[in-house]
Short mmCIF file of C-alpha atoms in Angstrom, two decimals:
data_model
loop_
_atom_site.label_atom_id
_atom_site.label_comp_id
_atom_site.label_asym_id
_atom_site.label_seq_id
_atom_site.Cartn_x
_atom_site.Cartn_y
_atom_site.Cartn_z
CA UNK A 14 49.06 57.09 49.05
CA UNK A 15 50.03 54.97 52.16
CA UNK A 16 47.94 51.53 50.73
CA UNK A 17 49.30 51.50 47.60
CA UNK A 18 53.19 52.50 48.37
CA UNK A 19 52.39 48.96 52.29
CA UNK A 20 51.10 46.97 48.83
CA UNK A 21 54.10 48.06 47.12
CA UNK A 22 56.57 46.84 50.08
CA UNK A 23 54.84 43.74 51.32
CA UNK A 24 54.10 42.48 47.58
CA UNK A 25 57.22 43.31 46.85
CA UNK A 26 56.40 44.81 43.65
CA UNK A 27 58.41 46.26 41.61
CA UNK A 28 56.04 47.94 39.72
CA UNK A 29 53.93 49.08 41.71
CA UNK A 30 56.91 50.85 43.79
CA UNK A 31 57.15 52.54 40.58
CA UNK A 32 53.91 54.39 40.32
CA UNK A 33 53.89 55.08 44.18
CA UNK A 34 57.77 56.86 43.29
CA UNK A 35 56.01 58.70 40.12
CA UNK A 36 52.68 59.88 42.10
CA UNK A 37 54.36 60.68 45.44
CA UNK A 38 55.42 64.01 44.23
CA UNK A 39 52.03 65.52 44.33
CA UNK A 40 52.26 66.01 47.85
CA UNK A 41 50.26 63.06 49.30
CA UNK A 42 52.99 61.73 51.33
CA UNK A 43 52.93 62.14 55.11
CA UNK A 44 54.89 60.43 57.94
CA UNK A 45 52.59 57.14 57.34
CA UNK A 46 54.37 56.32 54.99
CA UNK A 47 57.23 56.88 56.55
CA UNK A 48 57.34 52.95 57.28
CA UNK A 49 57.23 52.25 53.88
CA UNK A 50 59.85 53.60 52.78
CA UNK A 51 62.05 52.46 55.24
CA UNK A 52 61.52 49.02 54.50
CA UNK A 53 62.14 49.26 50.56
CA UNK A 54 65.25 51.19 51.08
CA UNK A 55 66.43 48.10 52.39
CA UNK A 56 65.15 45.26 50.30
CA UNK A 57 66.90 44.80 47.00
CA UNK A 58 63.71 42.86 45.18
CA UNK A 59 63.23 46.21 43.44
CA UNK A 60 65.81 48.79 41.75
CA UNK A 61 64.96 51.92 43.16
CA UNK A 62 67.35 53.26 45.89
CA UNK A 63 67.74 55.89 44.02
CA UNK A 64 64.60 57.29 43.80
CA UNK A 65 63.54 56.33 46.99
CA UNK A 66 66.78 59.18 47.83
CA UNK A 67 65.06 61.14 45.47
CA UNK A 68 61.99 61.21 47.36
CA UNK A 69 63.18 61.88 50.84
CA UNK A 70 65.72 64.52 49.16
CA UNK A 71 62.77 66.33 47.34
CA UNK A 72 59.87 65.81 49.87
CA UNK A 73 62.88 67.39 52.56
CA UNK A 74 61.50 63.72 55.00
CA UNK A 75 63.87 64.48 57.79
CA UNK A 76 63.51 61.37 59.85
CA UNK A 77 66.25 59.48 61.67
CA UNK A 78 64.53 55.97 60.59
CA UNK A 79 66.07 56.71 57.41
CA UNK A 80 69.61 57.00 57.93
CA UNK A 81 71.06 53.47 58.31
CA UNK A 82 69.60 52.35 55.97
CA UNK A 83 70.67 55.06 53.89
CA UNK A 84 74.38 54.45 55.02
CA UNK A 85 73.41 50.67 53.65
CA UNK A 86 72.78 51.31 50.79
CA UNK A 87 75.71 54.25 50.59
CA UNK A 88 78.27 51.52 51.43
CA UNK A 89 76.88 48.55 49.42
CA UNK A 90 77.41 49.09 46.38
CA UNK A 91 77.51 45.36 45.24
CA UNK A 92 73.31 45.14 47.09
CA UNK A 93 72.15 48.09 46.58
CA UNK A 94 74.30 49.81 44.04
CA UNK A 95 74.94 48.14 41.05
CA UNK A 96 73.60 49.66 38.77
CA UNK A 97 76.17 53.40 39.68
CA UNK A 98 78.83 54.04 37.69
CA UNK A 99 81.88 55.79 38.03
CA UNK A 100 80.23 58.67 38.75
CA UNK A 101 77.56 57.25 41.68
CA UNK A 102 74.67 59.34 41.51
CA UNK A 103 72.86 56.81 43.75
CA UNK A 104 75.93 57.29 46.17
CA UNK A 105 75.82 61.54 45.91
CA UNK A 106 72.54 60.77 46.59
CA UNK A 107 72.80 59.30 49.97
CA UNK A 108 75.32 62.45 50.91
CA UNK A 109 72.73 64.41 49.82
CA UNK A 110 70.18 63.44 51.97
CA UNK A 111 71.98 62.98 54.73
CA UNK A 112 72.86 66.11 54.93
CA UNK A 113 68.67 66.91 54.24
CA UNK A 114 67.91 65.27 57.66
CA UNK A 115 70.29 66.82 59.17
CA UNK A 116 70.45 65.11 62.50
CA UNK A 117 72.94 63.78 65.27
CA UNK A 118 72.42 60.11 63.49
CA UNK A 119 73.07 61.59 60.18
CA UNK A 120 75.70 63.98 60.61
CA UNK A 121 78.35 60.81 61.61
CA UNK A 122 77.43 58.65 59.63
CA UNK A 123 77.97 61.31 56.62
CA UNK A 124 81.68 61.37 59.23
CA UNK A 125 81.97 57.51 58.74
CA UNK A 126 81.77 58.41 54.52
CA UNK A 127 84.01 60.69 54.93
CA UNK A 128 86.92 57.86 55.92
CA UNK A 129 86.78 56.33 52.86
CA UNK A 130 88.36 59.04 51.27
CA UNK A 131 85.86 58.75 48.14
CA UNK A 132 85.92 61.32 45.98
CA UNK A 133 82.61 61.74 44.75
CA UNK A 134 81.03 62.07 48.48
CA UNK A 135 84.19 64.46 48.28
CA UNK A 136 82.54 66.72 45.86
CA UNK A 137 79.28 66.61 47.53
CA UNK A 138 79.85 67.16 50.99
CA UNK A 139 82.59 70.35 49.15
CA UNK A 140 79.02 71.84 47.80
CA UNK A 141 77.90 72.54 51.51
CA UNK A 142 80.76 74.47 52.80
#
């Protein structure tokens, strides 16, 4: 899986990235793939940010290297979340993933998001209280 994910990010190939994300949930993902997931989170050649977040969440990939890219996705709607509707599903997933990472860095990022006074962030955070 590492080689496929590496090639998808290196070649900026959205279709290959989609294939990788489809197969990741079969337990083939290990920490060697984290760098490529981080790279994909930061890039805009694809529209798979929500699926990348979903993968991090479902696979419980708790790694601080994801925190800043996730925060960037949450904060920069025009660049990363242009497809989010009023429910802001991707923004909500950012919150869930940051809660899953549950580190000092992710908790600081959550505090920063909470300061935005966004209803979707508030609703999502209430689920954890």
